[in-house]
Tab-separated table of C-alpha atoms and ligand atoms in Angstrom:
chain	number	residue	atom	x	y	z
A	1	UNK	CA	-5.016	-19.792	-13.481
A	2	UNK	CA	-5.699	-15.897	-13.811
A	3	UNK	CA	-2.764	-13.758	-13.953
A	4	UNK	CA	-2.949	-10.197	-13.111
A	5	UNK	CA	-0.564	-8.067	-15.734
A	6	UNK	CA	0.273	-4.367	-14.839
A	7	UNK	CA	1.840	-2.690	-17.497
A	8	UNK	CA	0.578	-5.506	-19.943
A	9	UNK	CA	-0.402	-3.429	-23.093
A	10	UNK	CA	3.548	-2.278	-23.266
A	11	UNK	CA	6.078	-3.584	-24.885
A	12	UNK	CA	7.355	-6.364	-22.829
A	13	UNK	CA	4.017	-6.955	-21.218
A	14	UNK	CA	2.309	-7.507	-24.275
A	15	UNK	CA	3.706	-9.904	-25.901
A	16	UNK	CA	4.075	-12.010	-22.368
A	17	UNK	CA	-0.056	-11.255	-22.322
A	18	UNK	CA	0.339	-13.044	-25.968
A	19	UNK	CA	2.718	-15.847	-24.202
A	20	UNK	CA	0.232	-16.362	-21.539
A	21	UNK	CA	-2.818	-17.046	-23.629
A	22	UNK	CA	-0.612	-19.345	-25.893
A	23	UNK	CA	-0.108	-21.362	-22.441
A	24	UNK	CA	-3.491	-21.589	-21.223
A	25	UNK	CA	-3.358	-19.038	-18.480
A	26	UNK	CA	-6.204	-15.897	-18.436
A	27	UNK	CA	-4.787	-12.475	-18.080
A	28	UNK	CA	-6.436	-9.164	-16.802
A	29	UNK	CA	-4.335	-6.329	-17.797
A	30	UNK	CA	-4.365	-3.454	-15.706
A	31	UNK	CA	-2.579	-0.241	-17.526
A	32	UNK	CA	-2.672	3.704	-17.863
A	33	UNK	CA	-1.530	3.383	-21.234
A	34	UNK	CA	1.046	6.780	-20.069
A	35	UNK	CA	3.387	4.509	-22.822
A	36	UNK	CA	1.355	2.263	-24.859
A	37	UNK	CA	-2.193	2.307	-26.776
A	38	UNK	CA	-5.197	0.466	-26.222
A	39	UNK	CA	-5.341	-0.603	-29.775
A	40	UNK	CA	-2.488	-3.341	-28.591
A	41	UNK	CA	-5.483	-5.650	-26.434
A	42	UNK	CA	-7.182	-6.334	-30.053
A	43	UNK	CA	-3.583	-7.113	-31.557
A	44	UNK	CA	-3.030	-9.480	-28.803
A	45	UNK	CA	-6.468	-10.722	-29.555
A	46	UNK	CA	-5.478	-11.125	-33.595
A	47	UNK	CA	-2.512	-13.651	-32.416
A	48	UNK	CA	-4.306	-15.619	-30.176
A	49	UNK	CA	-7.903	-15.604	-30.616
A	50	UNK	CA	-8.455	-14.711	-26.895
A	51	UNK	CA	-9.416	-11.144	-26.006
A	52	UNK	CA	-7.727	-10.791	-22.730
A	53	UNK	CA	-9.504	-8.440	-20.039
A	54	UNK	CA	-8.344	-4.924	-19.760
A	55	UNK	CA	-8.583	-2.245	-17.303
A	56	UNK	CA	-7.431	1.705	-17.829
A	57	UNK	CA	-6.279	2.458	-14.577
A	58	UNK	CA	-3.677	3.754	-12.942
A	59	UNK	CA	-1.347	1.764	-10.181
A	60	UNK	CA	-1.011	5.271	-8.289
A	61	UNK	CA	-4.915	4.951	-7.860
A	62	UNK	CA	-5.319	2.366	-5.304
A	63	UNK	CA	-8.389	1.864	-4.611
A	64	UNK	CA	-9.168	1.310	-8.706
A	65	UNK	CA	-6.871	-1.619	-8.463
A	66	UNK	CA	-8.201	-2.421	-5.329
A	67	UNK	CA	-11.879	-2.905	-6.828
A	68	UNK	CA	-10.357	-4.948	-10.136
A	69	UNK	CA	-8.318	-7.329	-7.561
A	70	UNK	CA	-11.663	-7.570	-5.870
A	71	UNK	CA	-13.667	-8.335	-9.254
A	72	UNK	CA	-11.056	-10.377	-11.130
A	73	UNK	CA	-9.436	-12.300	-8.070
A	74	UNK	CA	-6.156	-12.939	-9.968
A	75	UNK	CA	-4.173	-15.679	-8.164
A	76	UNK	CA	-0.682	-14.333	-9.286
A	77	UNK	CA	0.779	-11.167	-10.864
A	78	UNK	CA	3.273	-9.955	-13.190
A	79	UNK	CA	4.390	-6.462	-12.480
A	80	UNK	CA	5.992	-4.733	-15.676
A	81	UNK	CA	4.245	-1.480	-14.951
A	82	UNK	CA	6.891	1.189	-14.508
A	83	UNK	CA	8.511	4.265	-16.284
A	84	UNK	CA	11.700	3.363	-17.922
A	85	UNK	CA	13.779	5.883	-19.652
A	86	UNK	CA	16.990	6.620	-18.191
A	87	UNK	CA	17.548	10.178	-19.131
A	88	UNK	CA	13.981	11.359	-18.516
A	89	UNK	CA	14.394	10.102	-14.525
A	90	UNK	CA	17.756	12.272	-14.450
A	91	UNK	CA	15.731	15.085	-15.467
A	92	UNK	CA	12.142	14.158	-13.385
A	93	UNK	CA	13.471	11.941	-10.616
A	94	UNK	CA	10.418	12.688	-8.209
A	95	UNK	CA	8.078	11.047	-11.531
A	96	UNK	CA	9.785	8.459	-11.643
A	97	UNK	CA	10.088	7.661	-7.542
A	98	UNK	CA	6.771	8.434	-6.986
A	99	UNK	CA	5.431	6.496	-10.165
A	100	UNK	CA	7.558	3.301	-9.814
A	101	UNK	CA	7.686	2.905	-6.059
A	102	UNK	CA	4.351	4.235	-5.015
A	103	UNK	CA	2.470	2.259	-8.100
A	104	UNK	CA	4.635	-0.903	-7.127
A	105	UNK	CA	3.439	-0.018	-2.756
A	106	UNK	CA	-0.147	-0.007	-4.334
A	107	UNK	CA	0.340	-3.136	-6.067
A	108	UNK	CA	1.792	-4.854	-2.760
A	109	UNK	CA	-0.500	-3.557	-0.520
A	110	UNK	CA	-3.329	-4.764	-2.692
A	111	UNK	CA	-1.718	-8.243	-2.920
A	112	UNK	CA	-1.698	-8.276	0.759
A	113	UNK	CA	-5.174	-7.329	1.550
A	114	UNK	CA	-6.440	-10.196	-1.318
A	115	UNK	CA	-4.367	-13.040	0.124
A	116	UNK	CA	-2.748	-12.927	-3.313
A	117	UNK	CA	1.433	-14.621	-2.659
A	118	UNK	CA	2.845	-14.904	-6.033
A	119	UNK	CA	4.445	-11.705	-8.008
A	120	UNK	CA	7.276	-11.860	-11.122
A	121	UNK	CA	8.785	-8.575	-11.199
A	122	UNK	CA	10.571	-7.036	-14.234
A	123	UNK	CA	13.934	-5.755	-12.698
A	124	UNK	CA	16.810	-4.687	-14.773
A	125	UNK	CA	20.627	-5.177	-15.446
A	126	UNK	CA	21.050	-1.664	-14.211
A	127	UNK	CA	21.124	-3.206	-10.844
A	128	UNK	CA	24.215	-4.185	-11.247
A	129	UNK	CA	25.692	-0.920	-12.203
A	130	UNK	CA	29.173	-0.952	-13.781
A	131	UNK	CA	29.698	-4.718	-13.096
A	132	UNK	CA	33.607	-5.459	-12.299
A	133	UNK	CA	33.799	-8.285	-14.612
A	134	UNK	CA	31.649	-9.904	-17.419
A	135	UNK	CA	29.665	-12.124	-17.904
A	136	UNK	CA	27.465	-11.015	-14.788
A	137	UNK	CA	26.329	-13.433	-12.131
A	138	UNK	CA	23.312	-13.071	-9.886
A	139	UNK	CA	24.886	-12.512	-7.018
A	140	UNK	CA	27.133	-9.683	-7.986
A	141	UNK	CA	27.017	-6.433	-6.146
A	142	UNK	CA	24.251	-3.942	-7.136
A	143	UNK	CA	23.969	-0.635	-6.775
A	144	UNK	CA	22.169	2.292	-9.120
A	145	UNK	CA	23.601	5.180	-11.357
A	146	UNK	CA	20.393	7.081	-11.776
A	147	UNK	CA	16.822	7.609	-10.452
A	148	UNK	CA	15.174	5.188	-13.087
A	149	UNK	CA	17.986	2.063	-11.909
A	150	UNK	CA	17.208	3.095	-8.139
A	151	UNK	CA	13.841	2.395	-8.418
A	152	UNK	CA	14.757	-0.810	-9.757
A	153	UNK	CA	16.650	-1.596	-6.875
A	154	UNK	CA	14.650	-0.447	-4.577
A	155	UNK	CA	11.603	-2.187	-5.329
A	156	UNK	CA	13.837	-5.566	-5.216
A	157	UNK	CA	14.598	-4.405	-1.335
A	158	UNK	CA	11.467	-3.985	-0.862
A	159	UNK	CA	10.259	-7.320	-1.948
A	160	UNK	CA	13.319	-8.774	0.138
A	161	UNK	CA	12.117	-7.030	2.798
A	162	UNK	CA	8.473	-8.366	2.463
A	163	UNK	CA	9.709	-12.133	1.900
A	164	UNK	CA	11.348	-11.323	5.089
A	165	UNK	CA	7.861	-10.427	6.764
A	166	UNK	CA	5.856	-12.964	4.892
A	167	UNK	CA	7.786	-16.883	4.083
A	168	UNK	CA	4.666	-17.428	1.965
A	169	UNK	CA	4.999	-15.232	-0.566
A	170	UNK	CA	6.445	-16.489	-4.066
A	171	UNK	CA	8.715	-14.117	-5.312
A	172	UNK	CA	10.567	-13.927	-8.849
A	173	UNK	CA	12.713	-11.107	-9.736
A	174	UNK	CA	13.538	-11.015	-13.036
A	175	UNK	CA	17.306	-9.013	-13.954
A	176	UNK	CA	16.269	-8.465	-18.075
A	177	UNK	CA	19.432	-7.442	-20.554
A	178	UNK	CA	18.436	-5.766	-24.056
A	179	UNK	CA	15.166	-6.348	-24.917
A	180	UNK	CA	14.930	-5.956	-28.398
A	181	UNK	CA	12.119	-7.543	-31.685
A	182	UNK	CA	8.817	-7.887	-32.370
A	183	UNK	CA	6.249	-10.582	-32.325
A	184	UNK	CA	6.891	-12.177	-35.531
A	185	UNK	CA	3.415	-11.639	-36.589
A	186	UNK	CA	4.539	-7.983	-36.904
A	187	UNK	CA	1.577	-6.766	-35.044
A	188	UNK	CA	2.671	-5.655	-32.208
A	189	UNK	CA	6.252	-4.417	-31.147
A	190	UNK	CA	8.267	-1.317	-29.699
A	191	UNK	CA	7.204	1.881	-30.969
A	192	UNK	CA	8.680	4.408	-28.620
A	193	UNK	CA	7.337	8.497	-28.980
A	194	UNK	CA	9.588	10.885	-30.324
A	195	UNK	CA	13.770	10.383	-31.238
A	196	UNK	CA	14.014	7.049	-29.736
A	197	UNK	CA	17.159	6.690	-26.697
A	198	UNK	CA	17.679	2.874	-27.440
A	199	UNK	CA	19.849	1.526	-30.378
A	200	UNK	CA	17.901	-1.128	-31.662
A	201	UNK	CA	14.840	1.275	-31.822
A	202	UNK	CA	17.247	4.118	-33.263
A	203	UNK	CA	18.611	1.885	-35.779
A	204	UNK	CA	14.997	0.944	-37.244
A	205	UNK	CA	14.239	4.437	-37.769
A	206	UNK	CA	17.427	5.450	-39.793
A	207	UNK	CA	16.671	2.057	-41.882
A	208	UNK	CA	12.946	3.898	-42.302
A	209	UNK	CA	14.923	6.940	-43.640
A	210	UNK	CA	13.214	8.649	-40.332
A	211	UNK	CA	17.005	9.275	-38.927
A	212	UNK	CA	19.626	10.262	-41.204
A	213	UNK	CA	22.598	7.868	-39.716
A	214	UNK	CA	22.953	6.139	-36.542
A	215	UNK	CA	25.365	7.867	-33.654
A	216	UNK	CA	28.079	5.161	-32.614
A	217	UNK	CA	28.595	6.567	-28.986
A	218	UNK	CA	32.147	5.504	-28.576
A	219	UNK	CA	34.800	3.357	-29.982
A	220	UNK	CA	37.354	4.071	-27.196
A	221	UNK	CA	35.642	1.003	-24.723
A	222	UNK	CA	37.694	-1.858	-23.331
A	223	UNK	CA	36.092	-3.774	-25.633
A	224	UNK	CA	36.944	-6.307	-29.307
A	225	UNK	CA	36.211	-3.349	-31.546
A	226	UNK	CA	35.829	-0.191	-29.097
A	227	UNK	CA	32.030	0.003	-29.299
A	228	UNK	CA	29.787	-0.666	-26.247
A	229	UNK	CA	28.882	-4.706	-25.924
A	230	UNK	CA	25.390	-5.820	-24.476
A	231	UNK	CA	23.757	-8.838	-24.377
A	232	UNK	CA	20.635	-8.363	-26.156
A	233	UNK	CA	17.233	-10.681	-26.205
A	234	UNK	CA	14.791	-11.428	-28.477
A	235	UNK	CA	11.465	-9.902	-26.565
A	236	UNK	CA	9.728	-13.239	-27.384
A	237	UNK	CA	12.312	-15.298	-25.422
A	238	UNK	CA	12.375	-13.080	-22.712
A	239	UNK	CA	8.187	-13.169	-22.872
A	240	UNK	CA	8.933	-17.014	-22.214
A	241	UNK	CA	11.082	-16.605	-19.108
A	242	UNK	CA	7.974	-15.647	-17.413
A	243	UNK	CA	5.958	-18.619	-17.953
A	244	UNK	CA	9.111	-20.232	-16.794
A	245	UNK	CA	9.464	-17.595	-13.738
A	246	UNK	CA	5.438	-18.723	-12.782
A	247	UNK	CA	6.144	-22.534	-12.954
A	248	UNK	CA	8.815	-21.921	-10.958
A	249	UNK	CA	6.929	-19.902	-8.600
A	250	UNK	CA	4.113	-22.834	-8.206
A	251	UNK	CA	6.438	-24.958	-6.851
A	252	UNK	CA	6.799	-22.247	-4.191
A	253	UNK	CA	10.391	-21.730	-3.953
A	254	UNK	CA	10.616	-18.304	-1.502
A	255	UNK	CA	12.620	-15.695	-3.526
A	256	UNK	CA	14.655	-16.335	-6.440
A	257	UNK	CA	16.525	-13.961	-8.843
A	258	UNK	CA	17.009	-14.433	-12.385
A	259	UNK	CA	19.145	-12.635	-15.251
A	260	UNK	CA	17.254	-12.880	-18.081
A	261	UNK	CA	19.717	-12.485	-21.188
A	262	UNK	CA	21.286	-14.965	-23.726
A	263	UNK	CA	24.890	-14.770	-22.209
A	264	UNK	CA	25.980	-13.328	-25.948
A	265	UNK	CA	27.462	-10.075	-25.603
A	266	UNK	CA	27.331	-7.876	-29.396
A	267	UNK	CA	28.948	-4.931	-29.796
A	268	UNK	CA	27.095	-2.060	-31.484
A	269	UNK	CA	29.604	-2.449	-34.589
A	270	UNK	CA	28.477	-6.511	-34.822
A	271	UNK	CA	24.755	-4.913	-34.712
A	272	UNK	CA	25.897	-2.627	-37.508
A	273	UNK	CA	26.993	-4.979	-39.371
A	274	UNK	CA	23.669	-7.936	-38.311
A	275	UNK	CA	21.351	-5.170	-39.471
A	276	UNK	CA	22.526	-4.643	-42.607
A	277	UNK	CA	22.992	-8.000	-43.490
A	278	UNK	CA	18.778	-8.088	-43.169
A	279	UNK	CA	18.289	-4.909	-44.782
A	280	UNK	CA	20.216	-5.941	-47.720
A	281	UNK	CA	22.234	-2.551	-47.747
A	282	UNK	CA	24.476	-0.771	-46.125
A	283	UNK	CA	22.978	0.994	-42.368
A	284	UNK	CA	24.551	4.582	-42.075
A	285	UNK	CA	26.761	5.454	-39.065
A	286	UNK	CA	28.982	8.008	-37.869
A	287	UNK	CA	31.338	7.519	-35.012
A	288	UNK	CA	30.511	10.011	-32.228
A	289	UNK	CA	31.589	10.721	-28.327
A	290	UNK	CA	30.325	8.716	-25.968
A	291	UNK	CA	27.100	9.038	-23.970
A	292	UNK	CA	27.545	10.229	-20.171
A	293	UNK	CA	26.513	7.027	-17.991
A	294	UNK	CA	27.391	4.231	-20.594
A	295	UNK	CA	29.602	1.181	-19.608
A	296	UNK	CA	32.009	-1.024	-21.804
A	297	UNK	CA	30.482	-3.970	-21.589
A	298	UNK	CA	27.388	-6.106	-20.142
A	299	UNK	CA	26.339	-9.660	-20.706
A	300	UNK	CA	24.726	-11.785	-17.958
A	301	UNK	CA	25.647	-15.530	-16.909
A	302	UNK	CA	22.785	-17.550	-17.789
A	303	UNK	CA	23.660	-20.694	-15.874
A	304	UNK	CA	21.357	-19.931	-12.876
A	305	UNK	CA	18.341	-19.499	-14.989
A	306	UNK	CA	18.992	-22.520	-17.006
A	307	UNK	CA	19.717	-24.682	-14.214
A	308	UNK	CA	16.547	-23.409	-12.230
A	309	UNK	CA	13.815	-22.841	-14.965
A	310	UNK	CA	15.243	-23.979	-17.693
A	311	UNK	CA	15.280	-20.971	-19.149
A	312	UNK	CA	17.656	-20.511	-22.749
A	313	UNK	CA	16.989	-17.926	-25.482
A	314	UNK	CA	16.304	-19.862	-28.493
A	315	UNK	CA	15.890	-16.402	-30.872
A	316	UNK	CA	19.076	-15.376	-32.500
A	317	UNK	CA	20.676	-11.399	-33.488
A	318	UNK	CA	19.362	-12.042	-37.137
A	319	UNK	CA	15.841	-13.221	-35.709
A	320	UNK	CA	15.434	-9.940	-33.384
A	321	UNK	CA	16.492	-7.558	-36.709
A	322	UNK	CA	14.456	-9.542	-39.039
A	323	UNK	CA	10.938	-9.403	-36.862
A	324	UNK	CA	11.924	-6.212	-35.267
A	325	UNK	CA	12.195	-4.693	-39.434
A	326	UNK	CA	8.730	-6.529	-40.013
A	327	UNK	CA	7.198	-4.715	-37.339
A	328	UNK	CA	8.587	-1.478	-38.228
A	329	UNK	CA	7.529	-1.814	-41.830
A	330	UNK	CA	4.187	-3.286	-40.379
A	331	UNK	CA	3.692	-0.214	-38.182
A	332	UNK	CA	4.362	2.323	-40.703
A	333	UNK	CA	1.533	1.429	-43.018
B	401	NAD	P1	6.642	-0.096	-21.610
B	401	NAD	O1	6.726	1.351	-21.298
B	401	NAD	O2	6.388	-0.492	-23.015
B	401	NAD	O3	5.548	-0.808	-20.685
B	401	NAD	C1	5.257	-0.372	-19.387
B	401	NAD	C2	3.754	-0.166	-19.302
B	401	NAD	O4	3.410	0.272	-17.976
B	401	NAD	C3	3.239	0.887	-20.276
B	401	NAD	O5	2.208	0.335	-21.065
B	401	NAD	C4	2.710	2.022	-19.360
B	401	NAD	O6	1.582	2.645	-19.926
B	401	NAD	C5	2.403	1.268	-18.081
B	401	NAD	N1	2.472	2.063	-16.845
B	401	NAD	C6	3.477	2.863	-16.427
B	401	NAD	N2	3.174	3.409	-15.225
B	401	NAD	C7	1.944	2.929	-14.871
B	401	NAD	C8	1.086	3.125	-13.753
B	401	NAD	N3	1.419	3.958	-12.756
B	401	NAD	N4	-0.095	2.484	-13.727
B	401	NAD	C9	-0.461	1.655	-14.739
B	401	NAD	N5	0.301	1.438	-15.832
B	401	NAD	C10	1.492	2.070	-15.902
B	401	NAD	O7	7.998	-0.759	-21.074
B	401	NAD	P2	8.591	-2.212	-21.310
B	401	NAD	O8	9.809	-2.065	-22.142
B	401	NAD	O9	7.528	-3.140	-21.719
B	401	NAD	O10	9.092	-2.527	-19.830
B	401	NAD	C11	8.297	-3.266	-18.914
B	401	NAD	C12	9.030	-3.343	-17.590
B	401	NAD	O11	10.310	-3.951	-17.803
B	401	NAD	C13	9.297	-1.989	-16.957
B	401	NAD	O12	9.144	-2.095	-15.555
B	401	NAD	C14	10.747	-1.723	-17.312
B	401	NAD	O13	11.389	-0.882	-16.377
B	401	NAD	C15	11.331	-3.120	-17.269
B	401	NAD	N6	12.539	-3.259	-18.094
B	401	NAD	C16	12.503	-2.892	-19.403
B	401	NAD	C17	13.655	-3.000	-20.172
B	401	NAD	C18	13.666	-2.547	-21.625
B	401	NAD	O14	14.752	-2.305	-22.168
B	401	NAD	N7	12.537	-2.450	-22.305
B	401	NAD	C19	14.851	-3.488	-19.604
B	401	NAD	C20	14.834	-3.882	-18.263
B	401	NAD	C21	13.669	-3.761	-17.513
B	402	UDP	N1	24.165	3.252	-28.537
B	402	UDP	C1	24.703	3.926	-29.633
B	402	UDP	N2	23.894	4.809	-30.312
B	402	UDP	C2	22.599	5.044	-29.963
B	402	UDP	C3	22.060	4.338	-28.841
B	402	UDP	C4	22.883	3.452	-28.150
B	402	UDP	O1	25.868	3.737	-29.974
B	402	UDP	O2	21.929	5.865	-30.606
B	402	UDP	C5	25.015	2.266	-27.819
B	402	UDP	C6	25.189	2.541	-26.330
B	402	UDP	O3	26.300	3.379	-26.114
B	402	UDP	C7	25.389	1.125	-25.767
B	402	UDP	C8	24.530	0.241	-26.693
B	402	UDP	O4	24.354	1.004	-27.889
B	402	UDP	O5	26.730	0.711	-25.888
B	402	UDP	C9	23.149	-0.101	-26.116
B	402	UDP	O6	22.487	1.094	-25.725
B	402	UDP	P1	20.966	1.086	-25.248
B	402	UDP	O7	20.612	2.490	-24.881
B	402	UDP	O8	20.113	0.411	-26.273
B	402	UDP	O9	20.973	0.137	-23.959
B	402	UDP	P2	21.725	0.268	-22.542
B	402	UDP	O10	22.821	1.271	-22.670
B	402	UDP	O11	20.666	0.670	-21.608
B	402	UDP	O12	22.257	-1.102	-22.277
């Protein structure tokens, strides 16, 4: 079964490209590579053996994708292409509307016109805003706190909407928590441009003596030790959630939404204190204010995806620092 993947030479997309192979599916990878390098299709092609196809092209160019649909005749997709940092859409919010919602219109309209049903879409816990209670459930309310999180939410309308239209599409939203690791070959990874915004990234990069000491935005939360908790997944397990989200989607189920998370919440003292532990020395910190936006505390409820895909993160917090270090180390030489 061919699998179209947009925004499949990224982070998340590439090592579910990698997933893919390892499962006997073909992938076509459609990217701009605005955040990732071209370089990544051999990696993928170093782990597997399989050089999957790739297309430069944009989603925002529709009648490119319209021709590759056309040529490749992909029976399902898997749309990770978006733009995702939070503090860049506060700044740019028309960039980020007009990339994630137009690209993802494209993408649908394109589906449409091939007779193509099935899509797994890479949503985001940021639908769920600041949740009223931990650990989250599927079916809590959702609503957005900046441009980047809207466009999450609105492209799940939108694919509401179109189930509404169309019973015979296949639809799998997919809510991830923290993404965080590396393929444990340490070839390919997260290697964000510039003064990373995430921890995990941040963190690597004082270890690499890049980043003098890592800011601890807050120890004032509602939470065990006053730093910010999050539930964060190993980017391998969460890689496997989407084979699981496509079997699912063969048995044609409608719409279904998943959190994708390991129900584990860590606060950023515990990932301290994880980190270090691998590094074999102590990681440098300084307790600062805390960041406009952030919220005490976010895990997900896993039950649903368990009980529906069978879906449970098998990777542990020393497993994510451990391959996540290799990769860093791996990437610097
Ligand atoms: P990433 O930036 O590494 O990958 C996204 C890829 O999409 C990049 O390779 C980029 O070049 C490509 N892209 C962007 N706009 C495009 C366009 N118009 N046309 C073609 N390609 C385009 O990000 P990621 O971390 O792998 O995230 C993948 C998806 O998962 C995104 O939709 C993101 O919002 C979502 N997500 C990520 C996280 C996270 O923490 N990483 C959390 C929740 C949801
Ligand atoms: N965080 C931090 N220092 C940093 C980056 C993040 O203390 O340099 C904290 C942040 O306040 C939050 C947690 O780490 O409690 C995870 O932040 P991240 O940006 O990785 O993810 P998100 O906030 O989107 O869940």
């Amino acid at each position: 079964m061919k699998i179209l993947v947009t925004g499949g030479t990224g982070y998340i997309g590439s090592h579910t490209v990698v997933r893919l192979i390892e499962n006997g599916f073909d992938s076509v990878i459609v990217d701009n590579l605005s955040n990732s390098k071209e370089d990544v299709v051999d990696k993928i092609r170093q782990i597997t053996n399989v050089r999957p196809a790739f297309y430069k092209a944009d989603l925002l160019d529709k009648e490119s994708l319209s021709e590759i649909v056309k040529k490749e005749k992909p029976e399902a997709v898997i749309h990770f292409a978006g733009l995702k940092a939070v503090g860049e859409s506060v700044a740019l919010p028309l960039k980020y509307y007009h990339n994630n919602i137009t690209g993802t219109l494209h993408l649908l309209e394109v589906m449409q016109e091939n007779g193509i049903k099935d899509i797994v879409f890479s949503s985001s816990a940021t639908v769920y805003g600041k949740p009223e209670s931990v650990p989250i459930k599927e079916d809590f309310p959702l609503s957005a706190t900046n441009p980047y999180g809207a466009t999450k939410l609105m492209i799940e309308d939108i694919l509401r909407d179109l189930y509404k239209a169309d019973p015979t599409m296949n639809i799998a939203i997919l809510r991830y928590f923290n993404p965080v690791g590396a393929h444990k070959s340490g070839l390919i990874g997260e290697n964000p441009n510039g003064i990373p915004n995430n921890l995990v990234p941040y963190m690597m990069q004082v270890a690499a003596g890049k980043l003098e000491y890592l800011r601890v935005f807050g120890d004032d939360y509602n939470t065990k030790d006053g730093t910010g908790v999050r539930d964060y997944i190993h980017v391998e397990d969460l890689a496997g959630g989407h084979i699981s989200a496509l079997k699912k989607l063969a048995q044609r189920p409608g719409i279904v939404t998943y959190n994708l998370g390991t129900g584990i919440g860590y606060s950023v003292l515990d990932m301290v204190k994880e980190f270090s532990g691998v590094l074999g020395r102590e990681l440098p910190y300084k307790i600062c204010g805390r960041r406009p936006g952030d919220i005490d505390e976010c895990y997900a409820d896993t039950s649903l995806a368990k009980k529906e895909i069978g879906f449970a993160a098998e990777k542990n917090l020393k497993d994510m620092f451990v391959d996540g270090w290799n990769f860093q180390k791996t990437a610097e030489r």
